[in-house]
């Protein structure tokens, strides 16, 4: 995934930061347990948000220190919630596999070789995850095909392109039985997916203009040398702000028992901060310069 | 029925003013203005109903009328909020087809509403407003905004269209139960209280 869904760490309380770290490490551990060691490398911030959202309506799970491969001999606090992580880990593997397939489809033979190798590496994990959530696997594949068709047609509709992707993220809560919980979760995830797609499109705009590749922003607006005029950037910011508002209004309707502050932070402060960084062209550099371990500083 | 104190998020030993404040905060949070055209407006209305019932139950149980002012006034009339989730035509076109489209939008039958809307013979301000509302409910915010802008340009005095445009422009932030804001407020209140106390003390010393 993209790593655009993250909290504003400077606004988190110490307890919330610890919960976030433990949820991230817990997902890594759950991926390792369910899908083999290699699957641990698929852990990301976006799916940590999915776990926090799905588990927010339950009582907080217990935490314990467990071995962390990144530390070799060290241990890190992990959230222990096998049941809660099961669906999230399956979603993580399914989305990663479809992303790899999409990359294979988009690139030429030689450039796609690393992705083909990874597909082979994660083949069994992918099969197991698809068995756990067959509807999500089928929908993800169909939606990415729909997105591909929009790309081929050079669609200028940012709504249509973002919708094709947002329906995938929305479906990550499709298995929640109670509609009173599922509907707000779906709305939050839909607008999270929409935000992800638009942030990624803006981040890639210059590269796509240089390569003459599809990007809905190229056809909807009039970028000059890969950069959008200020007025268009403001318009796009207002669209993402609207998504933030709709996600926030949905969050208010969830009977949250845990991670409420964290989820509010990610939606109300994380999304706008990430979008501002993308607009300023600083997001990619920031992501490289400040990896996950920044939180311990 | 759920425990009314739990619904209001207060303890059984809370004072009347604490309960009143908690109720006000909840009303702000779930106010229908935060859920205009939102696909989850039905859930927000249910929540408001639950809060009103809980507040009623608590105030009635607490006394035979010490909080009567609240029972009869202000937010109790918020029962009417629940109906505001449904669309009302302010445009005055009176078209039965538009009324049917609005009913289908309220029932979340967006495809049917769009098909019916597309058969309308002419495209006036209300047509663009309804088109925008269907897009907004789907989460297609760019399309929604363009249609709302057209509706507003055709009929600038219409409050309903203006309100919808304001919402999709991202300018209106729904109520946020933010820990950060609350702690800031607490600090600000603490400073004010301290200053007030100091003022009283200075006055007590006779200057």
Tab-separated table of C-alpha atoms in Angstrom:
chain	number	residue	atom	x	y	z
A	1	UNK	CA	0.000	0.000	0.000
A	2	UNK	CA	0.998	3.625	0.048
A	3	UNK	CA	1.683	4.581	3.661
A	4	UNK	CA	-0.317	7.800	3.404
A	5	UNK	CA	-2.599	6.929	6.329
A	6	UNK	CA	-0.612	7.878	9.400
A	7	UNK	CA	-1.128	9.903	12.582
A	8	UNK	CA	0.393	13.253	13.501
A	9	UNK	CA	2.767	11.841	16.073
A	10	UNK	CA	3.466	15.203	17.711
A	11	UNK	CA	-0.227	15.426	18.660
A	12	UNK	CA	-0.474	11.915	20.102
A	13	UNK	CA	-0.399	11.242	23.802
A	14	UNK	CA	2.265	8.792	24.974
A	15	UNK	CA	-0.338	6.073	25.605
A	16	UNK	CA	-1.800	6.499	22.124
A	17	UNK	CA	1.626	6.348	20.533
A	18	UNK	CA	2.347	3.122	22.385
A	19	UNK	CA	-1.013	1.680	21.233
A	20	UNK	CA	-0.184	2.620	17.643
A	21	UNK	CA	3.249	1.021	17.791
A	22	UNK	CA	1.858	-2.110	19.418
A	23	UNK	CA	-0.900	-2.355	16.779
A	24	UNK	CA	1.687	-2.035	13.989
A	25	UNK	CA	3.949	-4.674	15.546
A	26	UNK	CA	0.940	-6.884	16.282
A	27	UNK	CA	-0.050	-6.818	12.608
A	28	UNK	CA	3.505	-7.733	11.599
A	29	UNK	CA	3.413	-10.654	14.005
A	30	UNK	CA	-0.030	-11.774	12.827
A	31	UNK	CA	1.176	-11.707	9.202
A	32	UNK	CA	4.161	-13.846	10.161
A	33	UNK	CA	2.003	-16.334	12.065
A	34	UNK	CA	-0.700	-16.608	9.442
A	35	UNK	CA	1.210	-16.326	6.180
A	36	UNK	CA	4.874	-17.086	6.826
A	37	UNK	CA	7.923	-14.987	7.625
A	38	UNK	CA	8.053	-13.220	4.227
A	39	UNK	CA	4.553	-11.851	4.786
A	40	UNK	CA	5.888	-9.748	7.673
A	41	UNK	CA	7.386	-7.416	5.055
A	42	UNK	CA	3.874	-6.518	3.886
A	43	UNK	CA	3.039	-4.679	7.120
A	44	UNK	CA	2.197	-1.021	6.558
A	45	UNK	CA	0.584	2.043	8.137
A	46	UNK	CA	-2.582	1.858	6.037
A	47	UNK	CA	-3.421	-1.623	7.257
A	48	UNK	CA	-2.568	-0.651	10.831
A	49	UNK	CA	-5.313	1.964	10.475
A	50	UNK	CA	-7.669	-0.772	9.235
A	51	UNK	CA	-6.903	-2.832	12.342
A	52	UNK	CA	-7.400	0.164	14.666
A	53	UNK	CA	-10.733	0.928	13.014
A	54	UNK	CA	-12.066	-2.624	13.044
A	55	UNK	CA	-10.977	-3.269	16.621
A	56	UNK	CA	-12.185	0.123	17.916
A	57	UNK	CA	-15.638	-1.236	18.722
A	58	UNK	CA	-14.217	-3.951	21.010
A	59	UNK	CA	-12.526	-3.625	24.360
A	60	UNK	CA	-8.754	-2.971	24.042
A	61	UNK	CA	-6.751	-6.171	23.605
A	62	UNK	CA	-3.880	-7.102	25.857
A	63	UNK	CA	-0.272	-6.312	24.981
A	64	UNK	CA	2.905	-8.275	25.565
A	65	UNK	CA	6.540	-8.138	24.458
A	66	UNK	CA	7.380	-10.477	21.600
A	67	UNK	CA	10.428	-11.159	19.450
A	68	UNK	CA	10.922	-8.645	16.642
A	69	UNK	CA	12.936	-9.724	13.562
A	70	UNK	CA	13.933	-6.098	12.933
A	71	UNK	CA	15.751	-6.098	16.267
A	72	UNK	CA	17.140	-9.651	15.901
A	73	UNK	CA	17.611	-10.230	19.626
A	74	UNK	CA	15.190	-7.658	20.958
A	75	UNK	CA	11.525	-7.735	21.834
A	76	UNK	CA	8.820	-5.180	21.197
A	77	UNK	CA	5.356	-4.670	22.673
A	78	UNK	CA	2.725	-6.226	20.389
A	79	UNK	CA	-1.056	-6.190	20.559
A	80	UNK	CA	-2.201	-9.788	21.004
A	81	UNK	CA	-5.493	-10.089	19.186
A	82	UNK	CA	-5.407	-13.182	16.974
A	83	UNK	CA	-9.107	-12.937	16.129
A	84	UNK	CA	-9.023	-9.207	15.323
A	85	UNK	CA	-5.911	-9.473	13.164
A	86	UNK	CA	-7.136	-12.460	11.162
A	87	UNK	CA	-9.251	-10.501	8.661
A	88	UNK	CA	-6.822	-7.547	8.571
A	89	UNK	CA	-3.866	-9.820	7.769
A	90	UNK	CA	-5.891	-11.475	4.973
A	91	UNK	CA	-6.803	-8.015	3.571
A	92	UNK	CA	-3.121	-6.991	3.705
A	93	UNK	CA	-1.989	-10.047	1.735
A	94	UNK	CA	-4.829	-9.808	-0.825
A	95	UNK	CA	-4.237	-6.100	-1.515
A	96	UNK	CA	-0.462	-6.602	-1.755
A	97	UNK	CA	-0.893	-9.497	-4.210
A	98	UNK	CA	-3.289	-7.524	-6.393
A	99	UNK	CA	-0.918	-4.558	-6.336
A	100	UNK	CA	1.895	-6.858	-7.540
A	101	UNK	CA	-0.330	-8.265	-10.303
A	102	UNK	CA	-1.233	-4.728	-11.305
A	103	UNK	CA	2.456	-3.795	-11.485
A	104	UNK	CA	3.176	-6.849	-13.648
A	105	UNK	CA	0.373	-5.765	-15.981
A	106	UNK	CA	1.576	-2.155	-16.154
A	107	UNK	CA	5.293	-2.776	-16.700
A	108	UNK	CA	7.214	-4.359	-19.554
A	109	UNK	CA	8.667	-7.870	-19.330
A	110	UNK	CA	12.066	-6.991	-17.852
A	111	UNK	CA	10.808	-4.305	-15.477
A	112	UNK	CA	8.105	-6.662	-14.223
A	113	UNK	CA	10.574	-9.440	-13.326
A	114	UNK	CA	10.987	-8.393	-9.644
A	115	UNK	CA	7.209	-8.262	-9.244
A	116	UNK	CA	6.854	-11.695	-10.859
A	117	UNK	CA	9.431	-13.038	-8.410
A	118	UNK	CA	7.525	-11.558	-5.468
A	119	UNK	CA	4.262	-13.007	-6.767
A	120	UNK	CA	5.908	-16.403	-6.767
A	121	UNK	CA	7.244	-15.854	-3.252
A	122	UNK	CA	3.815	-14.879	-1.894
A	123	UNK	CA	1.826	-17.350	-3.998
A	124	UNK	CA	0.775	-19.649	-1.160
A	125	UNK	CA	0.119	-16.756	1.206
A	126	UNK	CA	-2.112	-15.218	-1.467
A	127	UNK	CA	-4.052	-18.451	-1.921
A	128	UNK	CA	-4.599	-18.782	1.815
A	129	UNK	CA	-5.750	-15.164	2.162
A	130	UNK	CA	-8.116	-15.469	-0.812
A	131	UNK	CA	-9.625	-18.545	0.829
A	132	UNK	CA	-10.177	-16.560	4.039
A	133	UNK	CA	-11.818	-13.592	2.251
A	134	UNK	CA	-12.938	-14.773	-1.206
A	135	UNK	CA	-15.320	-11.865	-1.783
A	136	UNK	CA	-12.638	-9.259	-1.172
A	137	UNK	CA	-10.193	-11.094	-3.456
A	138	UNK	CA	-12.747	-11.226	-6.307
A	139	UNK	CA	-13.831	-7.611	-5.819
A	140	UNK	CA	-10.239	-6.307	-5.679
A	141	UNK	CA	-9.410	-8.033	-8.942
A	142	UNK	CA	-12.591	-6.709	-10.630
A	143	UNK	CA	-12.084	-3.146	-9.367
A	144	UNK	CA	-8.459	-3.035	-10.511
A	145	UNK	CA	-9.606	-4.211	-13.954
A	146	UNK	CA	-12.202	-1.409	-13.945
A	147	UNK	CA	-9.464	1.042	-12.984
A	148	UNK	CA	-7.299	-0.289	-15.802
A	149	UNK	CA	-10.166	0.284	-18.270
A	150	UNK	CA	-10.504	3.898	-17.043
A	151	UNK	CA	-6.759	4.356	-17.496
A	152	UNK	CA	-6.902	3.008	-21.047
A	153	UNK	CA	-9.823	5.315	-21.865
A	154	UNK	CA	-7.902	8.287	-20.365
A	155	UNK	CA	-10.922	9.096	-18.197
A	156	UNK	CA	-10.890	12.691	-16.885
A	157	UNK	CA	-13.223	11.756	-13.996
A	158	UNK	CA	-11.261	11.750	-10.765
A	159	UNK	CA	-14.420	10.517	-9.036
A	160	UNK	CA	-14.699	7.418	-11.235
A	161	UNK	CA	-11.020	6.525	-10.864
A	162	UNK	CA	-10.979	7.148	-7.105
A	163	UNK	CA	-14.250	5.206	-6.737
A	164	UNK	CA	-12.755	2.122	-8.409
A	165	UNK	CA	-10.039	2.087	-5.751
A	166	UNK	CA	-12.164	3.261	-2.806
A	167	UNK	CA	-14.578	0.378	-3.290
A	168	UNK	CA	-11.707	-1.986	-2.527
A	169	UNK	CA	-10.835	-0.283	0.760
A	170	UNK	CA	-14.544	-0.046	1.607
A	171	UNK	CA	-14.868	-3.821	1.160
A	172	UNK	CA	-12.235	-4.387	3.874
A	173	UNK	CA	-15.095	-4.031	6.388
A	174	UNK	CA	-17.595	-5.949	4.255
A	175	UNK	CA	-17.461	-8.998	6.531
A	176	UNK	CA	-18.581	-7.077	9.651
A	177	UNK	CA	-22.024	-8.510	10.364
A	178	UNK	CA	-23.739	-5.739	12.356
A	179	UNK	CA	-24.843	-2.993	9.901
A	180	UNK	CA	-24.772	-0.335	12.636
A	181	UNK	CA	-21.008	-0.941	12.870
A	182	UNK	CA	-20.363	-1.898	9.248
A	183	UNK	CA	-21.944	1.140	7.560
A	184	UNK	CA	-19.880	3.818	9.373
A	185	UNK	CA	-16.745	1.675	8.928
A	186	UNK	CA	-17.443	1.358	5.203
A	187	UNK	CA	-17.924	5.106	4.853
A	188	UNK	CA	-14.664	5.795	6.695
A	189	UNK	CA	-12.813	3.263	4.554
A	190	UNK	CA	-14.375	4.529	1.306
A	191	UNK	CA	-13.185	8.070	1.976
A	192	UNK	CA	-9.828	6.782	3.202
A	193	UNK	CA	-9.449	4.964	-0.138
A	194	UNK	CA	-10.490	8.081	-2.014
A	195	UNK	CA	-7.977	10.130	-0.069
A	196	UNK	CA	-5.245	7.533	-0.720
A	197	UNK	CA	-5.939	7.536	-4.442
A	198	UNK	CA	-5.957	11.334	-4.772
A	199	UNK	CA	-2.837	11.775	-2.619
A	200	UNK	CA	-1.022	9.130	-4.662
A	201	UNK	CA	-2.190	10.677	-7.949
A	202	UNK	CA	-0.894	14.092	-6.871
A	203	UNK	CA	2.365	12.584	-5.636
A	204	UNK	CA	2.929	10.820	-8.979
A	205	UNK	CA	1.727	13.670	-11.198
A	206	UNK	CA	5.132	14.967	-12.257
A	207	UNK	CA	6.467	11.487	-12.971
A	208	UNK	CA	3.330	10.532	-14.921
A	209	UNK	CA	3.512	13.752	-16.965
A	210	UNK	CA	7.171	13.044	-17.775
A	211	UNK	CA	6.443	9.442	-18.764
A	212	UNK	CA	3.169	10.333	-20.501
A	213	UNK	CA	1.412	7.821	-18.227
A	214	UNK	CA	-2.240	7.978	-17.095
A	215	UNK	CA	-3.092	10.160	-14.147
A	216	UNK	CA	-6.673	11.434	-13.701
A	217	UNK	CA	-5.386	14.826	-12.510
A	218	UNK	CA	-3.660	15.326	-15.890
A	219	UNK	CA	-6.987	15.077	-17.699
A	220	UNK	CA	-9.208	16.765	-15.120
A	221	UNK	CA	-6.994	19.810	-14.573
A	222	UNK	CA	-4.299	21.517	-16.637
A	223	UNK	CA	-0.910	20.806	-15.061
A	224	UNK	CA	2.043	22.856	-16.269
A	225	UNK	CA	5.292	20.870	-16.331
A	226	UNK	CA	3.858	18.306	-13.946
A	227	UNK	CA	2.640	20.877	-11.424
A	228	UNK	CA	-0.936	21.950	-10.774
A	229	UNK	CA	-1.778	25.663	-10.569
A	230	UNK	CA	-2.500	26.994	-7.085
A	231	UNK	CA	-6.253	27.266	-7.720
A	232	UNK	CA	-6.491	23.600	-8.764
A	233	UNK	CA	-4.442	22.541	-5.753
A	234	UNK	CA	-6.838	24.456	-3.491
A	235	UNK	CA	-9.802	22.788	-5.181
A	236	UNK	CA	-8.239	19.352	-4.702
A	237	UNK	CA	-7.509	20.167	-1.051
A	238	UNK	CA	-11.158	21.084	-0.532
A	239	UNK	CA	-12.193	17.754	-2.048
A	240	UNK	CA	-9.963	15.829	0.357
A	241	UNK	CA	-11.162	18.016	3.254
A	242	UNK	CA	-14.683	16.998	2.338
A	243	UNK	CA	-13.636	13.351	2.525
A	244	UNK	CA	-12.095	14.040	5.940
A	245	UNK	CA	-15.408	15.536	7.096
A	246	UNK	CA	-17.426	12.584	5.830
A	247	UNK	CA	-15.037	10.092	7.422
A	248	UNK	CA	-15.112	12.081	10.679
A	249	UNK	CA	-18.910	12.228	10.715
A	250	UNK	CA	-18.984	8.433	10.239
A	251	UNK	CA	-16.443	7.917	13.033
A	252	UNK	CA	-18.692	9.885	15.416
A	253	UNK	CA	-21.407	7.270	14.827
A	254	UNK	CA	-19.217	4.309	15.762
A	255	UNK	CA	-19.633	3.157	19.369
A	256	UNK	CA	-15.883	3.373	19.918
A	257	UNK	CA	-14.453	1.578	22.950
A	258	UNK	CA	-10.754	1.795	22.061
A	259	UNK	CA	-8.358	3.848	19.887
A	260	UNK	CA	-10.841	6.751	19.612
A	261	UNK	CA	-8.164	9.455	19.996
A	262	UNK	CA	-5.838	7.679	17.562
A	263	UNK	CA	-8.502	7.361	14.883
A	264	UNK	CA	-9.491	11.016	15.286
A	265	UNK	CA	-5.859	12.019	15.044
A	266	UNK	CA	-5.324	10.040	11.822
A	267	UNK	CA	-8.492	11.351	10.141
A	268	UNK	CA	-8.538	14.965	11.302
A	269	UNK	CA	-4.813	15.698	11.575
A	270	UNK	CA	-2.964	12.916	9.722
A	271	UNK	CA	-4.851	13.182	6.421
A	272	UNK	CA	-4.493	16.979	6.055
A	273	UNK	CA	-0.825	16.877	7.157
A	274	UNK	CA	0.018	14.147	4.642
A	275	UNK	CA	-1.833	15.962	1.860
A	276	UNK	CA	-0.014	19.215	2.678
A	277	UNK	CA	3.321	17.343	2.524
A	278	UNK	CA	2.349	15.779	-0.829
A	279	UNK	CA	1.325	19.198	-2.175
A	280	UNK	CA	4.654	20.670	-1.117
A	281	UNK	CA	6.473	17.736	-2.750
A	282	UNK	CA	7.942	16.724	0.612
A	283	UNK	CA	6.072	13.519	1.360
A	284	UNK	CA	8.339	10.996	-0.359
A	285	UNK	CA	11.501	12.520	1.088
A	286	UNK	CA	9.962	12.679	4.534
A	287	UNK	CA	8.920	9.027	4.308
A	288	UNK	CA	12.465	8.032	3.428
A	289	UNK	CA	14.108	10.217	6.008
A	290	UNK	CA	11.813	9.370	8.890
A	291	UNK	CA	11.060	5.655	8.898
A	292	UNK	CA	8.985	3.813	11.448
A	293	UNK	CA	11.646	3.972	14.125
A	294	UNK	CA	11.299	7.755	14.502
A	295	UNK	CA	8.693	7.070	17.169
A	296	UNK	CA	11.286	5.891	19.628
A	297	UNK	CA	13.219	9.126	19.536
B	1	UNK	CA	-33.764	0.557	26.600
B	2	UNK	CA	-30.118	1.311	27.362
B	3	UNK	CA	-29.070	2.857	30.657
B	4	UNK	CA	-29.790	6.588	30.096
B	5	UNK	CA	-26.696	7.625	32.077
B	6	UNK	CA	-24.572	5.432	29.848
B	7	UNK	CA	-26.127	6.976	26.733
B	8	UNK	CA	-25.326	10.467	28.027
B	9	UNK	CA	-21.842	9.346	29.105
B	10	UNK	CA	-22.177	10.563	32.700
B	11	UNK	CA	-22.062	8.832	36.066
B	12	UNK	CA	-25.141	8.413	38.239
B	13	UNK	CA	-23.678	10.861	40.728
B	14	UNK	CA	-23.234	13.627	38.132
B	15	UNK	CA	-24.805	16.987	38.934
B	16	UNK	CA	-27.681	18.437	36.910
B	17	UNK	CA	-25.378	20.901	35.196
B	18	UNK	CA	-22.926	18.142	34.253
B	19	UNK	CA	-25.772	16.186	32.693
B	20	UNK	CA	-26.980	19.266	30.867
B	21	UNK	CA	-23.482	19.913	29.510
B	22	UNK	CA	-23.045	16.305	28.412
B	23	UNK	CA	-26.412	16.482	26.662
B	24	UNK	CA	-25.483	19.707	24.883
B	25	UNK	CA	-22.212	18.206	23.681
B	26	UNK	CA	-23.998	15.136	22.319
B	27	UNK	CA	-26.601	17.287	20.560
B	28	UNK	CA	-23.793	19.281	18.911
B	29	UNK	CA	-22.072	16.068	17.882
B	30	UNK	CA	-25.084	14.376	16.305
B	31	UNK	CA	-26.867	17.495	15.094
B	32	UNK	CA	-28.571	16.867	11.731
B	33	UNK	CA	-26.621	19.787	10.222
B	34	UNK	CA	-23.549	17.546	10.494
B	35	UNK	CA	-25.296	14.862	8.443
B	36	UNK	CA	-27.025	16.821	5.663
B	37	UNK	CA	-27.208	14.533	2.595
B	38	UNK	CA	-24.967	12.056	4.432
B	39	UNK	CA	-25.811	8.387	3.711
B	40	UNK	CA	-25.585	7.776	7.460
B	41	UNK	CA	-28.151	10.458	8.386
B	42	UNK	CA	-30.603	7.735	9.479
B	43	UNK	CA	-28.088	6.424	12.025
B	44	UNK	CA	-27.474	9.978	13.292
B	45	UNK	CA	-31.239	10.518	13.669
B	46	UNK	CA	-31.574	7.302	15.655
B	47	UNK	CA	-28.717	8.402	17.876
B	48	UNK	CA	-30.382	11.782	18.474
B	49	UNK	CA	-33.617	10.036	19.376
B	50	UNK	CA	-31.801	7.800	21.840
B	51	UNK	CA	-30.059	10.824	23.426
B	52	UNK	CA	-33.315	12.772	23.735
B	53	UNK	CA	-35.049	9.792	25.343
B	54	UNK	CA	-32.154	9.278	27.755
B	55	UNK	CA	-32.159	12.958	28.735
B	56	UNK	CA	-35.923	12.854	29.214
B	57	UNK	CA	-35.662	9.763	31.400
B	58	UNK	CA	-32.869	11.234	33.549
B	59	UNK	CA	-34.531	14.621	34.070
B	60	UNK	CA	-37.875	13.005	34.896
B	61	UNK	CA	-36.308	10.549	37.320
B	62	UNK	CA	-34.282	13.256	39.056
B	63	UNK	CA	-37.066	15.518	40.126
B	64	UNK	CA	-40.550	16.612	39.662
B	65	UNK	CA	-39.517	19.657	37.679
B	66	UNK	CA	-36.191	21.039	38.862
B	67	UNK	CA	-34.937	20.698	35.300
B	68	UNK	CA	-38.335	21.464	33.855
B	69	UNK	CA	-37.027	24.430	31.921
B	70	UNK	CA	-34.976	22.051	29.867
B	71	UNK	CA	-37.716	19.563	29.364
B	72	UNK	CA	-40.042	22.034	27.843
B	73	UNK	CA	-37.661	24.228	25.945
B	74	UNK	CA	-34.605	24.282	23.729
B	75	UNK	CA	-33.358	20.911	22.692
B	76	UNK	CA	-36.530	18.999	23.395
B	77	UNK	CA	-37.879	20.479	20.216
B	78	UNK	CA	-35.015	18.675	18.536
B	79	UNK	CA	-37.492	15.896	17.878
B	80	UNK	CA	-38.124	17.923	14.788
B	81	UNK	CA	-34.481	17.451	13.779
B	82	UNK	CA	-35.227	13.866	12.996
B	83	UNK	CA	-37.496	14.854	10.187
B	84	UNK	CA	-34.942	17.245	8.766
B	85	UNK	CA	-32.909	14.285	7.561
B	86	UNK	CA	-35.549	13.880	4.900
B	87	UNK	CA	-35.560	16.206	1.944
B	88	UNK	CA	-37.989	19.043	1.669
B	89	UNK	CA	-38.398	21.034	-1.471
B	90	UNK	CA	-37.653	24.705	-0.954
B	91	UNK	CA	-37.423	25.401	-4.636
B	92	UNK	CA	-41.149	25.394	-4.996
B	93	UNK	CA	-41.120	23.538	-8.289
B	94	UNK	CA	-43.688	21.109	-6.910
B	95	UNK	CA	-42.733	18.508	-9.479
B	96	UNK	CA	-43.960	15.060	-8.503
B	97	UNK	CA	-41.031	13.445	-10.360
B	98	UNK	CA	-38.583	15.416	-8.213
B	99	UNK	CA	-40.508	14.406	-5.091
B	100	UNK	CA	-40.142	10.789	-6.170
B	101	UNK	CA	-36.406	11.267	-6.805
B	102	UNK	CA	-36.035	12.771	-3.324
B	103	UNK	CA	-37.887	9.818	-1.801
B	104	UNK	CA	-35.593	7.387	-3.598
B	105	UNK	CA	-32.508	9.310	-2.475
B	106	UNK	CA	-33.788	9.136	1.116
B	107	UNK	CA	-34.205	5.380	0.717
B	108	UNK	CA	-30.613	5.174	-0.635
B	109	UNK	CA	-31.872	3.869	-4.011
B	110	UNK	CA	-29.384	5.994	-5.900
B	111	UNK	CA	-29.379	4.142	-9.243
B	112	UNK	CA	-33.179	4.279	-9.474
B	113	UNK	CA	-33.164	7.965	-8.483
B	114	UNK	CA	-30.582	8.767	-11.141
B	115	UNK	CA	-32.477	6.890	-13.870
B	116	UNK	CA	-35.670	8.752	-13.010
B	117	UNK	CA	-33.860	12.092	-12.864
B	118	UNK	CA	-32.313	11.533	-16.286
B	119	UNK	CA	-35.790	11.217	-17.809
B	120	UNK	CA	-36.754	14.740	-16.654
B	121	UNK	CA	-37.605	16.909	-19.675
B	122	UNK	CA	-35.761	20.073	-18.607
B	123	UNK	CA	-32.764	20.717	-16.404
B	124	UNK	CA	-33.481	23.432	-13.870
B	125	UNK	CA	-31.707	24.312	-10.614
B	126	UNK	CA	-33.440	21.545	-8.671
B	127	UNK	CA	-32.382	18.981	-11.285
B	128	UNK	CA	-28.720	19.937	-10.771
B	129	UNK	CA	-29.175	19.962	-7.006
B	130	UNK	CA	-30.625	16.448	-7.019
B	131	UNK	CA	-27.921	15.248	-9.426
B	132	UNK	CA	-25.334	16.675	-7.055
B	133	UNK	CA	-26.980	15.020	-4.056
B	134	UNK	CA	-26.913	11.604	-5.729
B	135	UNK	CA	-23.197	12.096	-6.479
B	136	UNK	CA	-22.535	13.308	-2.921
B	137	UNK	CA	-24.213	10.258	-1.442
B	138	UNK	CA	-22.006	8.054	-3.603
B	139	UNK	CA	-18.920	9.910	-2.411
B	140	UNK	CA	-18.316	11.434	-5.870
B	141	UNK	CA	-17.473	14.819	-4.451
B	142	UNK	CA	-16.061	16.481	-7.580
B	143	UNK	CA	-19.207	15.762	-9.567
B	144	UNK	CA	-21.394	16.745	-6.605
B	145	UNK	CA	-19.648	20.071	-6.262
B	146	UNK	CA	-19.954	20.924	-9.954
B	147	UNK	CA	-23.682	20.173	-9.933
B	148	UNK	CA	-24.259	22.126	-6.719
B	149	UNK	CA	-22.378	25.086	-8.214
B	150	UNK	CA	-24.631	25.015	-11.286
B	151	UNK	CA	-27.751	24.819	-9.072
B	152	UNK	CA	-26.547	27.778	-6.984
B	153	UNK	CA	-25.710	29.811	-10.072
B	154	UNK	CA	-29.210	29.192	-11.455
B	155	UNK	CA	-30.944	29.986	-8.163
B	156	UNK	CA	-28.556	31.902	-5.872
B	157	UNK	CA	-31.161	32.659	-3.199
B	158	UNK	CA	-31.929	29.022	-2.383
B	159	UNK	CA	-30.657	28.160	1.100
B	160	UNK	CA	-30.795	24.410	0.564
B	161	UNK	CA	-28.495	24.577	-2.487
B	162	UNK	CA	-26.110	27.010	-0.796
B	163	UNK	CA	-25.891	24.804	2.264
B	164	UNK	CA	-25.166	21.718	0.161
B	165	UNK	CA	-22.425	23.555	-1.726
B	166	UNK	CA	-20.866	24.762	1.530
B	167	UNK	CA	-20.804	21.205	2.848
B	168	UNK	CA	-19.104	19.753	-0.222
B	169	UNK	CA	-16.548	22.562	-0.289
B	170	UNK	CA	-15.134	21.071	2.884
B	171	UNK	CA	-15.649	24.330	4.730
B	172	UNK	CA	-17.939	22.879	7.335
B	173	UNK	CA	-16.199	20.602	9.793
B	174	UNK	CA	-18.512	18.328	11.712
B	175	UNK	CA	-18.376	18.311	15.459
B	176	UNK	CA	-15.198	16.682	16.620
B	177	UNK	CA	-14.808	15.059	19.999
B	178	UNK	CA	-11.177	15.893	20.097
B	179	UNK	CA	-9.093	15.174	23.135
B	180	UNK	CA	-6.625	17.814	22.049
B	181	UNK	CA	-9.194	20.550	21.835
B	182	UNK	CA	-10.762	19.566	25.085
B	183	UNK	CA	-7.480	19.672	26.948
B	184	UNK	CA	-6.767	23.100	25.436
B	185	UNK	CA	-10.155	24.295	26.583
B	186	UNK	CA	-9.511	22.956	30.056
B	187	UNK	CA	-6.250	24.864	30.228
B	188	UNK	CA	-7.944	28.048	29.049
B	189	UNK	CA	-10.726	27.594	31.621
B	190	UNK	CA	-8.165	26.942	34.346
B	191	UNK	CA	-6.380	30.196	33.539
B	192	UNK	CA	-9.673	32.115	33.569
B	193	UNK	CA	-10.677	30.541	36.881
B	194	UNK	CA	-7.295	31.374	38.403
B	195	UNK	CA	-7.554	34.984	37.274
B	196	UNK	CA	-11.086	35.224	38.655
B	197	UNK	CA	-9.976	33.812	42.004
B	198	UNK	CA	-7.035	36.200	42.126
B	199	UNK	CA	-9.335	39.087	41.366
B	200	UNK	CA	-11.646	38.066	44.192
B	201	UNK	CA	-8.704	37.811	46.583
B	202	UNK	CA	-7.409	41.220	45.614
B	203	UNK	CA	-10.874	42.642	46.109
B	204	UNK	CA	-11.053	40.934	49.505
B	205	UNK	CA	-7.870	42.656	50.622
B	206	UNK	CA	-9.531	45.993	50.145
B	207	UNK	CA	-6.898	47.068	47.553
